[in-house]
Amino acid sequence: DIQMTQSPSTLSASVGDRVTITCRASQSISSWLAWYQQKPGKAPKLLIYKASSLESGVPSRFSGSGSGTEFTLTISSLQPDDFATYYCQKYNTYRALTFGGGTKVEIK
Amino acid sequence: EVQLVESGGGLVQPGGSLRLSCAASGFTFSSYWMSWVRQAPGKGLEWVADIKQDESEKYYVDSVKGRFTISRDNAKNSLYLQMNSLRAEDTAVYYCARPVTAYGMDVWGQGTTVTVSS
């Protein structure tokens, strides 16, 4: 099975900072990668699909890049509403829609 | 409005059973794969199972194989998760979600909480 590894697990940053989160797949998944944002007590929200496509209504400060086995989620200028936990997920096959372990973005 | 609403969670003893339901509205339910995702307290997201539109394909995470069964009723726009032989480690919030080829999971329910404890 393909494993998804996110880093870092926790990130401390300030409003206005540029933030980058990395997700690595143990085998190539082409561009079949999504990023989600989750706030405490809430369901996850889709941010990015197909590695770099922005979901409708998501602010343009969010961007995704990568293909194959290495992917990044970048927040160009961190806003107060962005403090949350972020997850990557592979979806190259319905047999295992595996998530990464998550990255919590905290206030510095 | 596209919506998923889960129900059926609760407190159950180890070894017990529970059936979760997910009611879909606002889209053509029979046209989509559907999934269950769970989140243990303080932990990350874990994909549990998914099911094809006509139930011809079903997939499960290894930890629930043989204990959980995913099913659907397209006439009732409903998704189900039958959970048997429950263990403490199955304690989690269970979400139903809509996985879309090329998009990921674009619609999520609010979740229902399952607690396995004596």
mmCIF file of C-alpha atoms in Angstrom, chain A residues 94 97, chain B residues 3-4 19-25 27-36 47 49-60 68-82 96-101:
data_model
loop_
_atom_site.group_PDB
_atom_site.id
_atom_site.type_symbol
_atom_site.label_atom_id
_atom_site.label_comp_id
_atom_site.label_asym_id
_atom_site.label_seq_id
_atom_site.Cartn_x
_atom_site.Cartn_y
_atom_site.Cartn_z
ATOM 1 C CA TYR A 94 -10.671 4.008 -4.682
ATOM 2 C CA LEU A 97 -7.984 6.862 -0.207
ATOM 3 C CA GLN B 3 -25.713 17.940 1.954
ATOM 4 C CA LEU B 4 -24.716 14.807 3.832
ATOM 5 C CA ARG B 19 -25.179 0.867 12.191
ATOM 6 C CA LEU B 20 -24.382 4.325 10.910
ATOM 7 C CA SER B 21 -26.489 6.070 8.282
ATOM 8 C CA CYS B 22 -25.769 8.978 5.978
ATOM 9 C CA ALA B 23 -28.618 10.795 4.234
ATOM 10 C CA ALA B 24 -27.689 12.582 1.023
ATOM 11 C CA SER B 25 -29.541 15.444 -0.608
ATOM 12 C CA PHE B 27 -27.263 15.819 -5.788
ATOM 13 C CA THR B 28 -27.827 12.613 -7.751
ATOM 14 C CA PHE B 29 -26.665 10.163 -5.089
ATOM 15 C CA SER B 30 -26.741 7.158 -7.410
ATOM 16 C CA SER B 31 -24.101 8.754 -9.664
ATOM 17 C CA TYR B 32 -21.315 8.900 -7.083
ATOM 18 C CA TRP B 33 -18.981 6.673 -5.156
ATOM 19 C CA MET B 34 -19.361 7.262 -1.422
ATOM 20 C CA SER B 35 -16.955 6.906 1.497
ATOM 21 C CA TRP B 36 -16.692 6.695 5.267
ATOM 22 C CA TRP B 47 -10.267 6.514 5.353
ATOM 23 C CA ALA B 49 -14.365 2.304 3.364
ATOM 24 C CA ASP B 50 -15.936 3.241 0.076
ATOM 25 C CA ILE B 51 -18.540 1.869 -2.285
ATOM 26 C CA LYS B 52 -19.215 2.182 -5.984
ATOM 27 C CA GLN B 53 -22.462 3.518 -7.362
ATOM 28 C CA ASP B 54 -23.967 0.051 -8.012
ATOM 29 C CA GLU B 55 -22.313 -1.656 -5.000
ATOM 30 C CA SER B 56 -20.203 -3.784 -7.344
ATOM 31 C CA GLU B 57 -16.984 -2.600 -5.695
ATOM 32 C CA LYS B 58 -16.359 -2.060 -1.993
ATOM 33 C CA TYR B 59 -13.032 -1.361 -0.320
ATOM 34 C CA TYR B 60 -11.989 -1.244 3.323
ATOM 35 C CA PHE B 68 -17.452 -3.474 8.981
ATOM 36 C CA THR B 69 -19.746 -3.545 5.953
ATOM 37 C CA ILE B 70 -20.493 -0.562 3.752
ATOM 38 C CA SER B 71 -23.739 -0.493 1.797
ATOM 39 C CA ARG B 72 -26.103 1.944 0.132
ATOM 40 C CA ASP B 73 -29.723 2.352 -0.922
ATOM 41 C CA ASN B 74 -29.893 4.569 -3.983
ATOM 42 C CA ALA B 75 -33.695 4.701 -3.817
ATOM 43 C CA LYS B 76 -33.414 6.242 -0.346
ATOM 44 C CA ASN B 77 -30.324 8.351 -1.113
ATOM 45 C CA SER B 78 -28.644 6.730 1.852
ATOM 46 C CA LEU B 79 -25.247 5.295 2.758
ATOM 47 C CA TYR B 80 -24.689 2.877 5.630
ATOM 48 C CA LEU B 81 -21.878 1.432 7.710
ATOM 49 C CA GLN B 82 -22.616 -1.721 9.674
ATOM 50 C CA CYS B 96 -19.496 10.250 5.285
ATOM 51 C CA ALA B 97 -17.979 11.954 2.271
ATOM 52 C CA ARG B 98 -18.345 12.100 -1.475
ATOM 53 C CA PRO B 99 -15.138 11.153 -3.322
ATOM 54 C CA VAL B 100 -15.086 12.434 -6.872
ATOM 55 C CA THR B 101 -12.620 11.228 -9.465
#
